[in-house]
mmCIF file of C-alpha atoms in Angstrom:
data_model
loop_
_atom_site.group_PDB
_atom_site.id
_atom_site.type_symbol
_atom_site.label_atom_id
_atom_site.label_comp_id
_atom_site.label_asym_id
_atom_site.label_seq_id
_atom_site.Cartn_x
_atom_site.Cartn_y
_atom_site.Cartn_z
ATOM 1 C CA MET A 1 116.909 82.708 125.422
ATOM 2 C CA HIS A 2 115.938 84.147 121.845
ATOM 3 C CA ARG A 3 119.143 82.396 120.655
ATOM 4 C CA SER A 4 119.099 78.451 121.723
ATOM 5 C CA ILE A 5 115.405 78.548 119.913
ATOM 6 C CA TYR A 6 116.990 79.833 116.988
ATOM 7 C CA TYR A 7 119.813 78.491 116.162
ATOM 8 C CA LYS A 8 119.488 74.338 117.682
ATOM 9 C CA SER A 9 115.907 73.590 117.184
ATOM 10 C CA PRO A 10 115.893 74.165 113.253
ATOM 11 C CA LEU A 11 118.930 71.949 112.635
ATOM 12 C CA THR A 12 117.774 69.292 114.715
ATOM 13 C CA LEU A 13 114.291 69.321 113.110
ATOM 14 C CA ALA A 14 115.765 70.061 109.676
ATOM 15 C CA ALA A 15 117.920 66.664 110.244
ATOM 16 C CA GLY A 16 115.159 64.488 111.914
ATOM 17 C CA SER A 17 112.933 65.516 108.585
ATOM 18 C CA LEU A 18 116.288 64.951 105.754
ATOM 19 C CA LEU A 19 115.956 61.129 107.199
ATOM 20 C CA CYS A 20 112.101 60.790 106.573
ATOM 21 C CA ALA A 21 112.797 62.276 103.475
ATOM 22 C CA THR A 22 114.316 59.852 101.305
ATOM 23 C CA PRO A 23 112.149 56.687 101.506
ATOM 24 C CA ALA A 24 113.576 54.205 98.647
ATOM 25 C CA MET A 25 109.897 55.141 96.500
ATOM 26 C CA ALA A 26 109.927 58.400 96.608
ATOM 27 C CA GLU A 27 109.454 60.954 93.703
ATOM 28 C CA THR A 28 112.719 62.950 92.840
ATOM 29 C CA THR A 29 112.856 66.357 90.304
ATOM 30 C CA PHE A 30 116.261 67.522 89.530
ATOM 31 C CA VAL A 31 116.544 70.612 87.087
ATOM 32 C CA THR A 32 118.781 73.245 86.302
ATOM 33 C CA ASP A 33 118.232 76.289 84.401
ATOM 34 C CA VAL A 34 121.558 77.754 82.593
ATOM 35 C CA SER A 35 121.153 81.212 81.032
ATOM 36 C CA VAL A 36 123.811 83.015 79.224
ATOM 37 C CA GLY A 37 122.944 86.946 78.036
ATOM 38 C CA ALA A 38 124.936 90.140 77.165
ATOM 39 C CA GLY A 39 123.381 93.703 77.679
ATOM 40 C CA ALA A 40 124.298 96.990 78.380
ATOM 41 C CA SER A 41 123.291 99.331 80.805
ATOM 42 C CA THR A 42 124.166 103.093 81.709
ATOM 43 C CA ASN A 43 124.363 102.896 86.132
ATOM 44 C CA PRO A 44 124.467 99.537 87.244
ATOM 45 C CA TYR A 45 125.020 100.095 90.384
ATOM 46 C CA LEU A 46 123.423 103.209 90.706
ATOM 47 C CA GLU A 47 126.161 105.358 91.633
ATOM 48 C CA ASP A 48 126.138 109.061 92.799
ATOM 49 C CA GLY A 49 128.161 111.359 90.327
ATOM 50 C CA PRO A 50 128.909 111.030 87.102
ATOM 51 C CA VAL A 51 129.240 107.599 84.922
ATOM 52 C CA GLU A 52 130.406 105.865 82.045
ATOM 53 C CA SER A 53 127.730 103.546 80.354
ATOM 54 C CA THR A 54 128.716 99.898 80.098
ATOM 55 C CA ALA A 55 128.767 96.956 78.330
ATOM 56 C CA SER A 56 128.105 93.295 79.978
ATOM 57 C CA ALA A 57 128.045 89.253 79.778
ATOM 58 C CA SER A 58 126.860 87.522 81.875
ATOM 59 C CA ILE A 59 125.927 83.483 82.973
ATOM 60 C CA SER A 60 123.211 81.921 85.125
ATOM 61 C CA VAL A 61 122.762 78.736 86.796
ATOM 62 C CA ALA A 62 119.997 77.691 89.503
ATOM 63 C CA PRO A 63 119.832 73.793 90.118
ATOM 64 C CA SER A 64 116.887 72.567 92.326
ATOM 65 C CA LEU A 65 116.136 69.458 93.395
ATOM 66 C CA VAL A 66 113.015 68.414 95.045
ATOM 67 C CA ILE A 67 112.017 64.918 96.609
ATOM 68 C CA THR A 68 108.496 64.241 97.391
ATOM 69 C CA GLU A 69 107.756 61.160 99.163
ATOM 70 C CA SER A 70 103.660 60.505 100.965
ATOM 71 C CA VAL A 71 104.093 63.346 104.457
ATOM 72 C CA THR A 72 107.135 64.882 103.398
ATOM 73 C CA THR A 73 108.877 67.145 100.392
ATOM 74 C CA PHE A 74 112.467 68.120 100.837
ATOM 75 C CA LYS A 75 113.198 71.164 98.945
ATOM 76 C CA LEU A 76 117.075 72.151 98.077
ATOM 77 C CA ARG A 77 117.505 74.934 95.411
ATOM 78 C CA GLY A 78 120.607 77.154 94.341
ATOM 79 C CA PHE A 79 121.450 79.633 92.380
ATOM 80 C CA ALA A 80 125.371 81.338 90.960
ATOM 81 C CA ARG A 81 125.659 84.712 88.602
ATOM 82 C CA LEU A 82 128.386 86.152 87.232
ATOM 83 C CA GLU A 83 128.246 89.403 85.169
ATOM 84 C CA GLU A 84 131.357 90.868 83.837
ATOM 85 C CA TYR A 85 131.889 94.553 82.729
ATOM 86 C CA GLU A 86 133.371 96.090 79.640
ATOM 87 C CA GLU A 87 134.602 99.758 81.632
ATOM 88 C CA ASP A 88 135.882 99.660 85.049
ATOM 89 C CA PHE A 89 133.161 98.233 86.910
ATOM 90 C CA ARG A 90 133.096 95.765 90.169
ATOM 91 C CA THR A 91 132.001 92.841 88.841
ATOM 92 C CA ASN A 92 128.325 91.553 89.804
ATOM 93 C CA ASN A 93 128.468 87.727 90.922
ATOM 94 C CA ALA A 94 125.325 86.953 93.358
ATOM 95 C CA TYR A 95 124.863 83.239 94.542
ATOM 96 C CA GLY A 96 123.021 81.485 97.564
ATOM 97 C CA VAL A 97 121.671 77.805 98.864
ATOM 98 C CA SER A 98 118.400 77.238 100.296
ATOM 99 C CA GLY A 99 117.003 74.655 101.710
ATOM 100 C CA SER A 100 113.186 73.648 103.542
ATOM 101 C CA VAL A 101 111.668 70.498 104.566
ATOM 102 C CA GLU A 102 107.557 70.101 105.284
ATOM 103 C CA HIS A 103 106.171 66.954 107.012
ATOM 104 C CA GLY A 104 103.419 65.711 108.028
ATOM 105 C CA LEU A 105 103.003 64.426 111.817
ATOM 106 C CA THR A 106 99.995 64.005 111.504
ATOM 107 C CA ASP A 107 96.138 63.986 109.237
ATOM 108 C CA ARG A 108 95.875 67.844 111.335
ATOM 109 C CA THR A 109 99.313 68.441 112.491
ATOM 110 C CA ASP A 110 102.551 69.715 110.054
ATOM 111 C CA LEU A 111 106.041 70.977 110.895
ATOM 112 C CA ARG A 112 108.528 72.383 108.940
ATOM 113 C CA ALA A 113 112.212 73.768 108.919
ATOM 114 C CA ARG A 114 114.284 76.048 106.569
ATOM 115 C CA LEU A 115 117.701 77.108 106.336
ATOM 116 C CA GLY A 116 118.936 79.816 103.325
ATOM 117 C CA TYR A 117 122.391 81.703 102.629
ATOM 118 C CA SER A 118 122.182 84.105 99.751
ATOM 119 C CA GLY A 119 124.795 87.087 99.115
ATOM 120 C CA SER A 120 124.768 89.879 96.385
ATOM 121 C CA ILE A 121 125.191 93.448 95.755
ATOM 122 C CA VAL A 122 122.425 95.481 97.346
ATOM 123 C CA GLY A 123 121.100 97.825 94.950
ATOM 124 C CA ILE A 124 121.218 95.293 91.503
ATOM 125 C CA ASN A 125 118.016 95.524 89.409
ATOM 126 C CA ASP A 126 119.154 91.965 88.330
ATOM 127 C CA ALA A 127 115.663 90.479 90.660
ATOM 128 C CA PHE A 128 113.598 92.179 87.622
ATOM 129 C CA PHE A 129 114.575 90.676 85.056
ATOM 130 C CA ASN A 130 113.827 87.266 83.258
ATOM 131 C CA PRO A 131 115.255 84.823 83.644
ATOM 132 C CA PRO A 132 115.468 85.053 87.347
ATOM 133 C CA ASP A 133 118.458 86.560 88.935
ATOM 134 C CA VAL A 134 117.639 85.054 92.730
ATOM 135 C CA VAL A 135 117.595 82.108 94.358
ATOM 136 C CA ASP A 136 114.045 81.043 94.626
ATOM 137 C CA ASP A 137 112.958 81.254 98.151
ATOM 138 C CA ASN A 138 109.814 81.336 98.743
ATOM 139 C CA PHE A 139 109.905 79.542 101.608
ATOM 140 C CA LEU A 140 112.109 81.664 103.316
ATOM 141 C CA THR A 141 111.260 84.778 105.224
ATOM 142 C CA PRO A 142 111.980 87.784 102.786
ATOM 143 C CA ILE A 143 114.867 89.942 103.574
ATOM 144 C CA ALA A 144 114.069 93.376 103.829
ATOM 145 C CA ASP A 145 114.258 95.820 100.740
ATOM 146 C CA ASP A 146 117.782 97.822 102.576
ATOM 147 C CA ILE A 147 117.001 100.531 99.229
ATOM 148 C CA ALA A 148 118.903 103.010 101.856
ATOM 149 C CA LEU A 149 121.932 100.797 100.661
ATOM 150 C CA ASN A 150 121.474 101.443 97.141
ATOM 151 C CA GLY A 151 124.679 103.265 94.977
ATOM 152 C CA LEU A 152 127.131 102.467 97.650
ATOM 153 C CA ASN A 153 128.587 99.182 96.416
ATOM 154 C CA GLN A 154 127.724 96.696 99.459
ATOM 155 C CA ARG A 155 128.265 93.076 99.576
ATOM 156 C CA ARG A 156 125.218 91.585 101.608
ATOM 157 C CA HIS A 157 125.515 88.335 103.166
ATOM 158 C CA SER A 158 122.211 86.690 105.206
ATOM 159 C CA PHE A 159 122.173 84.082 106.665
ATOM 160 C CA GLN A 160 118.516 82.751 107.765
ATOM 161 C CA THR A 161 117.027 79.611 109.760
ATOM 162 C CA GLY A 162 113.282 79.039 111.139
ATOM 163 C CA ILE A 163 111.255 76.174 111.904
ATOM 164 C CA GLY A 164 107.258 76.148 112.336
ATOM 165 C CA ILE A 165 104.092 73.847 113.069
ATOM 166 C CA SER A 166 100.404 74.140 111.975
ATOM 167 C CA HIS A 167 97.987 72.881 113.392
ATOM 168 C CA SER A 168 93.755 72.173 111.921
ATOM 169 C CA PHE A 169 91.215 71.873 115.070
ATOM 170 C CA SER A 170 88.281 71.089 112.489
ATOM 171 C CA PRO A 171 88.245 71.885 108.665
ATOM 172 C CA LEU A 172 87.651 75.171 109.393
ATOM 173 C CA ASP A 173 89.793 76.110 112.325
ATOM 174 C CA SER A 174 93.931 76.043 111.930
ATOM 175 C CA ILE A 175 96.477 78.041 114.174
ATOM 176 C CA SER A 176 100.664 77.960 113.749
ATOM 177 C CA ALA A 177 103.248 79.131 115.149
ATOM 178 C CA ASP A 178 107.006 79.988 113.512
ATOM 179 C CA VAL A 179 109.713 81.605 114.843
ATOM 180 C CA GLY A 180 113.119 82.692 112.708
ATOM 181 C CA ALA A 181 116.531 84.047 112.911
ATOM 182 C CA THR A 182 118.336 86.163 110.448
ATOM 183 C CA ALA A 183 122.198 87.682 110.063
ATOM 184 C CA ILE A 184 122.842 90.222 108.070
ATOM 185 C CA ARG A 185 126.807 90.906 107.634
ATOM 186 C CA PHE A 186 128.612 92.824 105.101
ATOM 187 C CA SER A 187 132.248 92.495 103.371
ATOM 188 C CA GLY A 188 134.543 95.106 104.158
ATOM 189 C CA SER A 189 131.684 97.188 105.375
ATOM 190 C CA GLY A 190 132.966 100.096 107.754
ATOM 191 C CA VAL A 191 129.510 102.644 107.763
ATOM 192 C CA GLN A 192 126.579 100.116 107.576
ATOM 193 C CA ASN A 193 125.569 98.082 110.763
ATOM 194 C CA GLU A 194 125.595 94.722 110.632
ATOM 195 C CA TYR A 195 122.587 93.165 112.794
ATOM 196 C CA ASN A 196 121.019 89.848 113.686
ATOM 197 C CA PHE A 197 116.695 89.809 113.376
ATOM 198 C CA PHE A 198 114.871 87.405 115.812
ATOM 199 C CA ASN A 199 110.856 86.910 114.806
ATOM 200 C CA GLN A 200 107.936 84.830 116.557
ATOM 201 C CA ASN A 201 104.511 84.769 114.455
ATOM 202 C CA ILE A 202 101.320 82.926 116.242
ATOM 203 C CA GLY A 203 98.722 82.639 113.588
ATOM 204 C CA TYR A 204 94.730 81.884 113.099
ATOM 205 C CA SER A 205 92.851 81.500 110.169
ATOM 206 C CA ARG A 206 88.906 80.439 109.670
ATOM 207 C CA VAL A 207 87.724 79.110 107.113
ATOM 208 C CA LEU A 208 83.936 81.311 106.453
ATOM 209 C CA SER A 209 82.830 79.419 103.185
ATOM 210 C CA ASP A 210 83.842 77.535 100.103
ATOM 211 C CA ARG A 211 85.293 81.171 98.664
ATOM 212 C CA THR A 212 86.235 83.881 101.849
ATOM 213 C CA SER A 213 88.642 82.867 105.117
ATOM 214 C CA ILE A 214 89.249 85.486 107.788
ATOM 215 C CA GLY A 215 92.610 84.996 110.380
ATOM 216 C CA ALA A 216 94.312 87.307 113.292
ATOM 217 C CA SER A 217 98.205 86.643 113.723
ATOM 218 C CA LEU A 218 100.774 88.326 116.509
ATOM 219 C CA GLY A 219 104.530 89.266 115.233
ATOM 220 C CA LEU A 220 107.439 90.046 118.079
ATOM 221 C CA GLY A 221 110.648 90.750 116.630
ATOM 222 C CA GLU A 222 114.301 91.532 118.294
ATOM 223 C CA VAL A 223 116.762 93.742 116.588
ATOM 224 C CA ASN A 224 120.287 93.303 117.610
ATOM 225 C CA TYR A 225 122.574 95.029 116.528
ATOM 226 C CA LEU A 226 126.375 94.045 116.483
ATOM 227 C CA GLY A 227 128.765 96.221 119.132
ATOM 228 C CA GLN A 228 126.076 98.943 119.054
ATOM 229 C CA ARG A 229 122.681 99.410 121.566
ATOM 230 C CA GLN A 230 121.960 102.233 119.204
ATOM 231 C CA GLY A 231 119.123 100.943 116.757
ATOM 232 C CA ASP A 232 118.657 97.699 118.921
ATOM 233 C CA SER A 233 114.463 97.555 118.287
ATOM 234 C CA THR A 234 111.737 95.196 119.458
ATOM 235 C CA ILE A 235 108.522 95.169 117.139
ATOM 236 C CA ILE A 236 105.090 94.061 118.108
ATOM 237 C CA THR A 237 102.664 93.446 115.406
ATOM 238 C CA PRO A 238 98.849 92.177 115.464
ATOM 239 C CA THR A 239 96.919 91.738 112.363
ATOM 240 C CA VAL A 240 93.869 90.697 111.180
ATOM 241 C CA ASN A 241 93.769 89.264 108.125
ATOM 242 C CA ILE A 242 91.367 88.208 104.737
ATOM 243 C CA THR A 243 91.413 86.164 101.542
ATOM 244 C CA HIS A 244 88.525 86.376 99.448
ATOM 245 C CA GLN A 245 87.874 85.272 95.838
ATOM 246 C CA ILE A 246 86.269 87.419 94.158
ATOM 247 C CA SER A 247 85.774 85.129 91.021
ATOM 248 C CA GLU A 248 86.944 81.971 89.924
ATOM 249 C CA ASP A 249 89.907 83.880 88.277
ATOM 250 C CA PHE A 250 90.129 86.623 90.724
ATOM 251 C CA THR A 251 91.409 86.640 94.527
ATOM 252 C CA ILE A 252 91.938 89.460 96.876
ATOM 253 C CA THR A 253 94.311 89.208 99.727
ATOM 254 C CA ALA A 254 94.614 92.386 102.453
ATOM 255 C CA SER A 255 95.927 92.302 106.341
ATOM 256 C CA ALA A 256 95.552 95.095 108.623
ATOM 257 C CA GLY A 257 96.993 96.489 112.004
ATOM 258 C CA VAL A 258 99.637 98.497 114.165
ATOM 259 C CA SER A 259 103.528 97.709 114.635
ATOM 260 C CA PHE A 260 104.106 99.485 117.839
ATOM 261 C CA SER A 261 108.429 100.089 117.952
ATOM 262 C CA ASP A 262 111.102 100.886 120.550
ATOM 263 C CA ALA A 263 113.686 101.438 119.529
ATOM 264 C CA LYS A 264 116.812 102.183 121.919
ATOM 265 C CA ASN A 265 118.621 105.444 121.490
ATOM 266 C CA LEU A 266 121.930 107.752 123.161
ATOM 267 C CA ILE A 267 119.574 108.991 125.802
ATOM 268 C CA GLY A 268 117.220 106.009 126.320
ATOM 269 C CA SER A 269 114.168 105.027 123.638
ATOM 270 C CA THR A 270 112.404 106.325 121.292
ATOM 271 C CA LYS A 271 108.736 104.852 121.467
ATOM 272 C CA SER A 272 106.016 104.867 118.283
ATOM 273 C CA SER A 273 103.624 102.847 116.430
ATOM 274 C CA ASP A 274 102.956 102.414 112.827
ATOM 275 C CA LEU A 275 100.597 101.453 110.550
ATOM 276 C CA SER A 276 101.014 97.631 109.104
ATOM 277 C CA ALA A 277 99.371 96.605 106.096
ATOM 278 C CA SER A 278 99.335 94.828 103.389
ATOM 279 C CA PHE A 279 96.955 93.864 100.342
ATOM 280 C CA SER A 280 97.325 92.130 97.040
ATOM 281 C CA LEU A 281 94.638 91.776 93.467
ATOM 282 C CA CYS A 282 95.456 88.898 91.560
ATOM 283 C CA ARG A 283 93.769 87.106 87.938
ATOM 284 C CA THR A 284 95.190 83.840 86.747
ATOM 285 C CA GLY A 285 93.531 83.860 83.583
ATOM 286 C CA GLU A 286 94.339 81.016 81.078
ATOM 287 C CA THR A 287 96.699 83.077 79.018
ATOM 288 C CA ASN A 288 97.636 86.002 81.412
ATOM 289 C CA ASN A 289 98.060 86.731 85.050
ATOM 290 C CA LEU A 290 98.185 90.194 86.684
ATOM 291 C CA CYS A 291 98.920 90.894 90.105
ATOM 292 C CA LEU A 292 98.451 94.146 92.193
ATOM 293 C CA GLY A 293 100.831 94.666 95.535
ATOM 294 C CA ALA A 294 100.872 97.182 98.316
ATOM 295 C CA SER A 295 102.532 97.080 102.226
ATOM 296 C CA ARG A 296 103.699 99.292 104.964
ATOM 297 C CA GLN A 297 105.855 97.597 107.368
ATOM 298 C CA THR A 298 108.360 98.022 110.427
ATOM 299 C CA LEU A 299 111.691 97.143 108.944
ATOM 300 C CA PRO A 300 115.366 96.747 110.683
ATOM 301 C CA THR A 301 117.565 98.365 108.120
ATOM 302 C CA SER A 302 122.128 99.005 108.232
ATOM 303 C CA PHE A 303 120.831 102.540 109.029
ATOM 304 C CA ASP A 304 119.218 103.962 112.148
ATOM 305 C CA GLY A 305 118.264 100.987 113.488
ATOM 306 C CA VAL A 306 114.532 99.889 112.257
ATOM 307 C CA ARG A 307 112.773 102.299 109.510
ATOM 308 C CA SER A 308 108.976 102.359 108.158
ATOM 309 C CA GLN A 309 108.475 101.129 104.579
ATOM 310 C CA THR A 310 105.891 101.484 101.919
ATOM 311 C CA SER A 311 106.107 99.364 98.693
ATOM 312 C CA PHE A 312 103.665 99.156 95.232
ATOM 313 C CA THR A 313 104.376 96.007 92.649
ATOM 314 C CA LEU A 314 102.692 95.160 89.783
ATOM 315 C CA GLY A 315 103.103 91.930 87.817
ATOM 316 C CA TYR A 316 101.718 90.778 84.554
ATOM 317 C CA SER A 317 102.475 88.238 82.119
ATOM 318 C CA GLN A 318 101.036 87.390 78.482
ATOM 319 C CA THR A 319 101.096 84.338 76.858
ATOM 320 C CA LEU A 320 100.722 85.625 73.030
ATOM 321 C CA ASN A 321 100.748 82.169 71.548
ATOM 322 C CA ARG A 322 102.417 78.572 71.772
ATOM 323 C CA THR A 323 105.821 80.152 71.158
ATOM 324 C CA ASP A 324 105.891 84.041 72.813
ATOM 325 C CA SER A 325 104.916 85.488 75.784
ATOM 326 C CA VAL A 326 105.832 88.720 77.630
ATOM 327 C CA ASN A 327 106.476 89.749 81.524
ATOM 328 C CA LEU A 328 105.826 93.811 82.923
ATOM 329 C CA ASN A 329 107.132 94.324 85.995
ATOM 330 C CA LEU A 330 106.822 97.569 88.056
ATOM 331 C CA GLY A 331 107.925 98.000 91.268
ATOM 332 C CA TYR A 332 108.597 101.253 93.916
ATOM 333 C CA SER A 333 109.149 101.456 97.436
ATOM 334 C CA ARG A 334 109.849 104.414 99.949
ATOM 335 C CA SER A 335 112.250 103.997 103.457
ATOM 336 C CA SER A 336 111.224 106.751 105.541
ATOM 337 C CA ASN A 337 113.166 107.634 109.638
ATOM 338 C CA SER A 338 110.128 108.951 111.622
ATOM 339 C CA ILE A 339 110.753 106.088 114.024
ATOM 340 C CA GLN A 340 113.687 107.506 115.052
ATOM 341 C CA GLY A 341 112.366 110.954 114.753
ATOM 342 C CA LEU A 342 113.832 111.936 111.408
ATOM 343 C CA SER A 343 113.068 112.967 108.208
ATOM 344 C CA ASP A 344 115.249 111.544 105.685
ATOM 345 C CA ASP A 345 113.521 109.171 102.590
ATOM 346 C CA PHE A 346 114.693 107.157 100.535
ATOM 347 C CA ASP A 347 112.941 106.653 97.200
ATOM 348 C CA TYR A 348 113.478 103.139 94.843
ATOM 349 C CA LEU A 349 112.011 103.033 91.573
ATOM 350 C CA ARG A 350 112.420 99.996 89.277
ATOM 351 C CA SER A 351 110.434 98.713 86.226
ATOM 352 C CA SER A 352 111.291 95.752 83.445
ATOM 353 C CA ALA A 353 109.896 94.342 79.981
ATOM 354 C CA THR A 354 110.822 91.123 79.090
ATOM 355 C CA TYR A 355 109.826 89.023 75.237
ATOM 356 C CA ASN A 356 110.217 85.488 75.529
ATOM 357 C CA HIS A 357 110.115 83.111 72.534
ATOM 358 C CA LYS A 358 110.493 79.511 73.060
ATOM 359 C CA PHE A 359 112.640 77.353 70.673
ATOM 360 C CA SER A 360 111.492 74.008 72.529
ATOM 361 C CA GLU A 361 110.625 73.193 75.473
ATOM 362 C CA ARG A 362 114.754 73.526 76.911
ATOM 363 C CA PHE A 363 115.603 76.307 74.987
ATOM 364 C CA THR A 364 113.844 80.140 75.526
ATOM 365 C CA GLY A 365 115.114 82.984 73.850
ATOM 366 C CA PHE A 366 114.619 86.481 75.920
ATOM 367 C CA VAL A 367 115.203 90.151 75.328
ATOM 368 C CA SER A 368 114.732 92.278 78.339
ATOM 369 C CA ALA A 369 114.609 96.287 79.031
ATOM 370 C CA GLY A 370 114.422 98.167 82.580
ATOM 371 C CA TYR A 371 114.731 100.975 84.462
ATOM 372 C CA SER A 372 115.592 102.010 88.030
ATOM 373 C CA ASP A 373 116.424 105.099 89.835
ATOM 374 C CA SER A 374 117.037 105.804 93.117
ATOM 375 C CA TYR A 375 115.925 109.123 94.961
ATOM 376 C CA GLN A 376 117.627 110.738 98.119
ATOM 377 C CA THR A 377 117.554 114.590 99.206
ATOM 378 C CA GLY A 378 121.313 116.401 98.814
ATOM 379 C CA ILE A 379 122.615 112.710 96.402
ATOM 380 C CA ASN A 380 122.757 113.329 92.375
ATOM 381 C CA ARG A 381 122.022 109.945 91.066
ATOM 382 C CA ARG A 382 122.159 109.074 87.171
ATOM 383 C CA ALA A 383 119.374 106.619 86.606
ATOM 384 C CA ASN A 384 119.728 102.897 85.259
ATOM 385 C CA THR A 385 118.785 102.033 82.088
ATOM 386 C CA GLN A 386 119.667 98.852 80.283
ATOM 387 C CA VAL A 387 119.121 96.228 78.272
ATOM 388 C CA SER A 388 119.918 92.724 77.313
ATOM 389 C CA ILE A 389 119.295 89.680 75.593
ATOM 390 C CA GLY A 390 120.206 86.092 75.866
ATOM 391 C CA ILE A 391 119.272 82.077 75.761
ATOM 392 C CA ARG A 392 118.027 80.098 78.695
ATOM 393 C CA LEU A 393 118.666 76.358 78.816
ATOM 394 C CA LYS A 394 116.351 73.534 81.219
ATOM 395 C CA PHE A 395 118.002 70.369 82.089
ATOM 396 C CA GLY A 396 116.738 67.771 84.448
ATOM 397 C CA ASN A 397 114.705 65.061 85.083
ATOM 398 C CA ASN A 398 111.461 63.843 87.128
ATOM 399 C CA ARG A 399 111.540 60.187 87.823
#
């Protein structure tokens, strides 16, 4: 039943919406970011045991196409990165493409469809650096940060699709429904478990004032592992949420609920419940931005079925003057296996600091420094400290 929903409807809807997205009067924006850099790393793949430091050279290309008409917006984005190391390390290349269509069916009803693919080696700290080293997939469901794969040099391929609808009953009340599917595959993997993840979510929100809105949602997830029944899970997550604008600059968003899991094992199944919550506090200023975030989720992984994962993030950017700016990022995640009754934990810490100098509107230079480490009982990993320097060029038009 799930497969007929996820694999037929998104393509049908996307094709129909795409036809509506390209009228003669549409506004088209096409931009391509190209960055070239050089750097050095102490342990870029967070491998076990002794590792020699290495230098590297990299090039990244990120094209973006946006076509906007009165009631329809079509987005197509791509990314490709190649990084070659001096020492005997596997070449780090990443690539992906994603697309979405949003269509206003009526004044009160909006439809959306999305489709995407990405391939990269898990555990590389590129995503924390500027310029961005991942596909801009804000309109796709985020892939679980499967930190148990760190240090294994595993290339993960993720395929995503989904459709959704939103409807406003009044200026104050609205409802939304989404269905989606994610397929996780590995290149030549004999250890990790590949799986399909199907998710459904329905939510309601109400505006209480010009600064506050509340809501509730119910999510259903199905995890199916290939070639085995162990680890197959059902996750049901009811949550309540609130968004409040504290001031002109500060906004707080929070949600809280419970994830009820039913995971198959060798002798039957394990039922459990765990906290599901998220929190963000963000400030948007004229010259600086700050955002604090935290979350607790039950996520599918490539080891032992689903896991509980707790994450904390901090992001800060500061414009120093017309040409100079800095970006700081910090993240910490802990993945625990309490759902399966085991006690092994995985911890992942990463951070970066980047200085940018704009030579012109299309030409920027950058210098970055970062640190990342992954911890697991019984495994000795050398932390990765890396520095890089490079330039970023932007090409494109807007008509």
